Amino acid sequence: MTLQSEPTACPWSIRIHQPCLCHSDRHALQEIAVTQPDFRPIKRQLILNGGFVMLFGFAAGFAFVFFILGSIELWPIPGKIAYQLPGSDKAWRMTHLEGVINGLMLWLLAAVLPTFELSVKLTHRIAQALIITAWAFPIASLFDALFKDSRGLRFGGPITNIIPFFLFYVGILTLIWAVVAVIVATWRQRPE
């Protein structure tokens, strides 16, 4: 940034800013912008899904509070419903945090994924894999909060245990694939 004491030939210059981009420079920047990949649809998917996953986590947070209170009550709404939600303190906390953290992960990914210098196709696949992961983990954790013997840590038991088992399985496999894909693609790039 330079401070100019004399007016410049370019009418678009501002005295405090760097020298102006004249018509030829602007045309060159437009050509560069056209050749850059458009990550906006991918970022939109990540931001929307991240927001919805966080809302899921917030809803689980209310359920967590209701579990701790032993009743369903919301101020300033009068009255309460005397009902103890099933599950455990640990299961509701996990469900709440899985939603919030995975939603935030998708928002962070929307910000940084285009800087990885990956192809649009690979970026889209990685985003899809992580969206699957972001939804699989909090939904699988919800089963533990709602149903007895349903942590999903091993195959077998009631159907309420088998469903989260497969959700965790799919989530971790897609997560591992996405991380390895980013590492391999970055490793193959030649530093300039």
mmCIF file of C-alpha atoms in Angstrom:
data_model
loop_
_atom_site.group_PDB
_atom_site.id
_atom_site.type_symbol
_atom_site.label_atom_id
_atom_site.label_comp_id
_atom_site.label_asym_id
_atom_site.label_seq_id
_atom_site.Cartn_x
_atom_site.Cartn_y
_atom_site.Cartn_z
ATOM 1 C CA MET A 1 0.000 0.000 0.000
ATOM 2 C CA THR A 2 1.438 3.358 -0.950
ATOM 3 C CA LEU A 3 0.483 6.917 -0.152
ATOM 4 C CA GLN A 4 0.514 8.994 -3.326
ATOM 5 C CA SER A 5 1.068 12.718 -3.275
ATOM 6 C CA GLU A 6 0.301 13.344 -6.946
ATOM 7 C CA PRO A 7 -2.804 12.296 -8.855
ATOM 8 C CA THR A 8 -2.340 9.279 -11.082
ATOM 9 C CA ALA A 9 -3.362 8.905 -14.679
ATOM 10 C CA CYS A 10 -5.903 6.264 -13.818
ATOM 11 C CA PRO A 11 -9.253 7.769 -12.734
ATOM 12 C CA TRP A 12 -10.149 4.786 -10.490
ATOM 13 C CA SER A 13 -7.172 5.116 -8.139
ATOM 14 C CA ILE A 14 -7.670 6.071 -4.551
ATOM 15 C CA ARG A 15 -4.830 7.950 -2.955
ATOM 16 C CA ILE A 16 -4.417 5.628 0.020
ATOM 17 C CA HIS A 17 -4.667 2.339 -1.883
ATOM 18 C CA GLN A 18 -2.344 0.584 -4.269
ATOM 19 C CA PRO A 19 -2.253 1.753 -7.872
ATOM 20 C CA CYS A 20 -5.411 1.171 -9.862
ATOM 21 C CA LEU A 21 -6.244 -1.774 -12.053
ATOM 22 C CA CYS A 22 -6.749 -0.296 -15.491
ATOM 23 C CA HIS A 23 -8.981 -1.934 -18.106
ATOM 24 C CA SER A 24 -6.314 -4.373 -19.331
ATOM 25 C CA ASP A 25 -5.497 -5.479 -15.780
ATOM 26 C CA ARG A 26 -9.176 -5.961 -14.983
ATOM 27 C CA HIS A 27 -9.629 -8.091 -18.094
ATOM 28 C CA ALA A 28 -6.700 -10.295 -17.048
ATOM 29 C CA LEU A 29 -8.239 -10.774 -13.573
ATOM 30 C CA GLN A 30 -11.587 -11.703 -15.128
ATOM 31 C CA GLU A 31 -9.852 -14.372 -17.235
ATOM 32 C CA ILE A 32 -8.179 -15.786 -14.105
ATOM 33 C CA ALA A 33 -11.530 -15.833 -12.271
ATOM 34 C CA VAL A 34 -13.137 -17.742 -15.148
ATOM 35 C CA THR A 35 -10.445 -20.442 -15.078
ATOM 36 C CA GLN A 36 -10.694 -20.942 -11.293
ATOM 37 C CA PRO A 37 -12.914 -23.885 -10.311
ATOM 38 C CA ASP A 38 -16.300 -22.980 -8.876
ATOM 39 C CA PHE A 39 -16.621 -24.474 -5.408
ATOM 40 C CA ARG A 40 -19.785 -22.523 -4.503
ATOM 41 C CA PRO A 41 -22.220 -25.478 -4.883
ATOM 42 C CA ILE A 42 -19.957 -27.679 -2.744
ATOM 43 C CA LYS A 43 -19.557 -24.970 -0.122
ATOM 44 C CA ARG A 44 -23.335 -24.437 -0.096
ATOM 45 C CA GLN A 45 -23.911 -28.165 0.552
ATOM 46 C CA LEU A 46 -21.370 -28.169 3.365
ATOM 47 C CA ILE A 47 -22.784 -25.027 4.987
ATOM 48 C CA LEU A 48 -26.414 -26.195 4.785
ATOM 49 C CA ASN A 49 -25.683 -29.709 6.062
ATOM 50 C CA GLY A 50 -23.404 -28.304 8.765
ATOM 51 C CA GLY A 51 -26.193 -26.030 9.942
ATOM 52 C CA PHE A 52 -28.760 -28.829 9.991
ATOM 53 C CA VAL A 53 -26.385 -31.186 11.828
ATOM 54 C CA MET A 54 -25.750 -28.457 14.410
ATOM 55 C CA LEU A 55 -29.508 -27.937 14.825
ATOM 56 C CA PHE A 56 -29.779 -31.688 15.425
ATOM 57 C CA GLY A 57 -27.080 -31.303 18.098
ATOM 58 C CA PHE A 58 -28.909 -28.344 19.651
ATOM 59 C CA ALA A 59 -32.138 -30.371 19.833
ATOM 60 C CA ALA A 60 -30.188 -33.196 21.484
ATOM 61 C CA GLY A 61 -28.827 -30.568 23.883
ATOM 62 C CA PHE A 62 -32.375 -29.705 24.968
ATOM 63 C CA ALA A 63 -33.083 -33.411 25.435
ATOM 64 C CA PHE A 64 -29.866 -33.635 27.468
ATOM 65 C CA VAL A 65 -31.133 -30.853 29.765
ATOM 66 C CA PHE A 66 -34.538 -32.551 30.066
ATOM 67 C CA PHE A 67 -32.782 -35.808 30.970
ATOM 68 C CA ILE A 68 -30.767 -34.058 33.698
ATOM 69 C CA LEU A 69 -33.854 -32.254 35.060
ATOM 70 C CA GLY A 70 -35.983 -35.386 34.987
ATOM 71 C CA SER A 71 -38.804 -33.439 33.338
ATOM 72 C CA ILE A 72 -39.578 -31.459 30.214
ATOM 73 C CA GLU A 73 -39.783 -27.767 31.003
ATOM 74 C CA LEU A 74 -38.905 -24.614 29.098
ATOM 75 C CA TRP A 75 -38.920 -21.151 30.569
ATOM 76 C CA PRO A 76 -41.014 -18.942 30.007
ATOM 77 C CA ILE A 77 -43.566 -21.591 29.045
ATOM 78 C CA PRO A 78 -45.528 -22.352 32.215
ATOM 79 C CA GLY A 79 -45.718 -25.844 33.608
ATOM 80 C CA LYS A 80 -43.697 -28.936 33.041
ATOM 81 C CA ILE A 81 -44.142 -32.515 31.898
ATOM 82 C CA ALA A 82 -42.927 -34.955 34.512
ATOM 83 C CA TYR A 83 -41.178 -37.468 32.279
ATOM 84 C CA GLN A 84 -37.717 -38.959 32.642
ATOM 85 C CA LEU A 85 -36.137 -39.396 29.213
ATOM 86 C CA PRO A 86 -34.423 -42.749 28.704
ATOM 87 C CA GLY A 87 -30.677 -43.117 28.366
ATOM 88 C CA SER A 88 -27.776 -41.839 30.366
ATOM 89 C CA ASP A 89 -25.984 -38.591 31.002
ATOM 90 C CA LYS A 90 -23.062 -39.827 28.890
ATOM 91 C CA ALA A 91 -25.247 -40.888 25.934
ATOM 92 C CA TRP A 92 -27.133 -37.562 25.727
ATOM 93 C CA ARG A 93 -23.915 -35.552 26.077
ATOM 94 C CA MET A 94 -22.345 -37.584 23.271
ATOM 95 C CA THR A 95 -25.338 -37.113 20.971
ATOM 96 C CA HIS A 96 -25.368 -33.364 21.639
ATOM 97 C CA LEU A 97 -21.640 -32.927 21.076
ATOM 98 C CA GLU A 98 -21.544 -35.162 17.979
ATOM 99 C CA GLY A 99 -24.103 -32.895 16.302
ATOM 100 C CA VAL A 100 -22.461 -29.625 17.257
ATOM 101 C CA ILE A 101 -18.876 -30.682 16.498
ATOM 102 C CA ASN A 102 -19.682 -32.447 13.221
ATOM 103 C CA GLY A 103 -21.744 -29.473 12.039
ATOM 104 C CA LEU A 104 -18.883 -27.123 12.849
ATOM 105 C CA MET A 105 -16.505 -29.497 11.022
ATOM 106 C CA LEU A 106 -18.597 -29.107 7.858
ATOM 107 C CA TRP A 107 -18.531 -25.313 8.160
ATOM 108 C CA LEU A 108 -14.771 -25.366 8.654
ATOM 109 C CA LEU A 109 -14.441 -27.696 5.684
ATOM 110 C CA ALA A 110 -16.485 -25.289 3.537
ATOM 111 C CA ALA A 111 -13.919 -22.609 4.341
ATOM 112 C CA VAL A 112 -10.726 -24.595 3.824
ATOM 113 C CA LEU A 113 -11.456 -27.347 1.283
ATOM 114 C CA PRO A 114 -11.089 -25.063 -1.772
ATOM 115 C CA THR A 115 -7.600 -24.098 -0.557
ATOM 116 C CA PHE A 116 -6.398 -27.719 -0.799
ATOM 117 C CA GLU A 117 -5.932 -27.314 -4.579
ATOM 118 C CA LEU A 118 -7.887 -30.474 -5.393
ATOM 119 C CA SER A 119 -10.014 -31.024 -8.472
ATOM 120 C CA VAL A 120 -13.662 -30.045 -8.232
ATOM 121 C CA LYS A 121 -14.652 -33.695 -8.718
ATOM 122 C CA LEU A 122 -12.457 -34.931 -5.847
ATOM 123 C CA THR A 123 -13.498 -31.999 -3.670
ATOM 124 C CA HIS A 124 -17.157 -32.895 -4.267
ATOM 125 C CA ARG A 125 -16.532 -36.552 -3.354
ATOM 126 C CA ILE A 126 -14.682 -35.597 -0.174
ATOM 127 C CA ALA A 127 -17.472 -33.204 0.791
ATOM 128 C CA GLN A 128 -20.098 -35.913 0.234
ATOM 129 C CA ALA A 129 -18.111 -38.404 2.308
ATOM 130 C CA LEU A 130 -17.799 -35.974 5.197
ATOM 131 C CA ILE A 131 -21.480 -35.024 5.014
ATOM 132 C CA ILE A 132 -22.293 -38.725 5.401
ATOM 133 C CA THR A 133 -19.925 -38.914 8.376
ATOM 134 C CA ALA A 134 -21.356 -35.762 9.945
ATOM 135 C CA TRP A 135 -24.879 -37.213 9.903
ATOM 136 C CA ALA A 136 -23.968 -40.827 10.735
ATOM 137 C CA PHE A 137 -22.230 -40.152 14.053
ATOM 138 C CA PRO A 138 -24.888 -38.073 15.867
ATOM 139 C CA ILE A 139 -27.750 -40.263 14.615
ATOM 140 C CA ALA A 140 -25.907 -43.400 15.750
ATOM 141 C CA SER A 141 -25.218 -41.765 19.130
ATOM 142 C CA LEU A 142 -28.916 -40.956 19.509
ATOM 143 C CA PHE A 143 -29.723 -44.683 19.521
ATOM 144 C CA ASP A 144 -27.639 -45.108 22.676
ATOM 145 C CA ALA A 145 -29.559 -42.280 24.334
ATOM 146 C CA LEU A 146 -32.997 -43.585 23.352
ATOM 147 C CA PHE A 147 -32.666 -47.383 23.572
ATOM 148 C CA LYS A 148 -31.141 -49.784 26.085
ATOM 149 C CA ASP A 149 -28.059 -51.765 24.957
ATOM 150 C CA SER A 150 -27.727 -49.778 21.736
ATOM 151 C CA ARG A 151 -24.241 -48.278 21.735
ATOM 152 C CA GLY A 152 -23.412 -49.804 18.355
ATOM 153 C CA LEU A 153 -19.917 -50.863 19.360
ATOM 154 C CA ARG A 154 -20.235 -54.457 18.136
ATOM 155 C CA PHE A 155 -22.434 -56.364 15.736
ATOM 156 C CA GLY A 156 -25.324 -58.235 17.342
ATOM 157 C CA GLY A 157 -28.007 -57.727 19.903
ATOM 158 C CA PRO A 158 -31.229 -55.840 19.259
ATOM 159 C CA ILE A 159 -31.900 -54.029 15.983
ATOM 160 C CA THR A 160 -31.439 -50.779 17.896
ATOM 161 C CA ASN A 161 -27.804 -51.814 18.361
ATOM 162 C CA ILE A 162 -27.250 -53.073 14.804
ATOM 163 C CA ILE A 163 -28.439 -49.828 13.172
ATOM 164 C CA PRO A 164 -25.947 -47.585 15.022
ATOM 165 C CA PHE A 165 -23.225 -50.200 14.483
ATOM 166 C CA PHE A 166 -23.616 -49.837 10.720
ATOM 167 C CA LEU A 167 -23.978 -46.045 10.950
ATOM 168 C CA PHE A 168 -20.690 -45.830 12.854
ATOM 169 C CA TYR A 169 -19.108 -48.251 10.396
ATOM 170 C CA VAL A 170 -20.172 -46.222 7.348
ATOM 171 C CA GLY A 171 -19.210 -42.966 9.061
ATOM 172 C CA ILE A 172 -15.710 -44.073 9.978
ATOM 173 C CA LEU A 173 -15.032 -45.662 6.575
ATOM 174 C CA THR A 174 -16.083 -42.514 4.701
ATOM 175 C CA LEU A 175 -14.056 -40.383 7.114
ATOM 176 C CA ILE A 176 -10.928 -42.491 6.612
ATOM 177 C CA TRP A 177 -11.406 -42.409 2.829
ATOM 178 C CA ALA A 178 -11.776 -38.596 2.818
ATOM 179 C CA VAL A 179 -8.663 -38.027 4.935
ATOM 180 C CA VAL A 180 -6.570 -40.445 2.856
ATOM 181 C CA ALA A 181 -7.855 -38.860 -0.388
ATOM 182 C CA VAL A 182 -6.744 -35.398 0.757
ATOM 183 C CA ILE A 183 -3.343 -36.702 1.886
ATOM 184 C CA VAL A 184 -2.700 -38.637 -1.352
ATOM 185 C CA ALA A 185 -3.847 -35.782 -3.614
ATOM 186 C CA THR A 186 -1.714 -33.281 -1.709
ATOM 187 C CA TRP A 187 1.284 -35.631 -1.687
ATOM 188 C CA ARG A 188 1.105 -35.992 -5.483
ATOM 189 C CA GLN A 189 1.186 -32.240 -6.074
ATOM 190 C CA ARG A 190 4.568 -30.883 -6.968
ATOM 191 C CA PRO A 191 5.731 -27.937 -4.883
ATOM 192 C CA GLU A 192 6.573 -24.935 -7.039
#
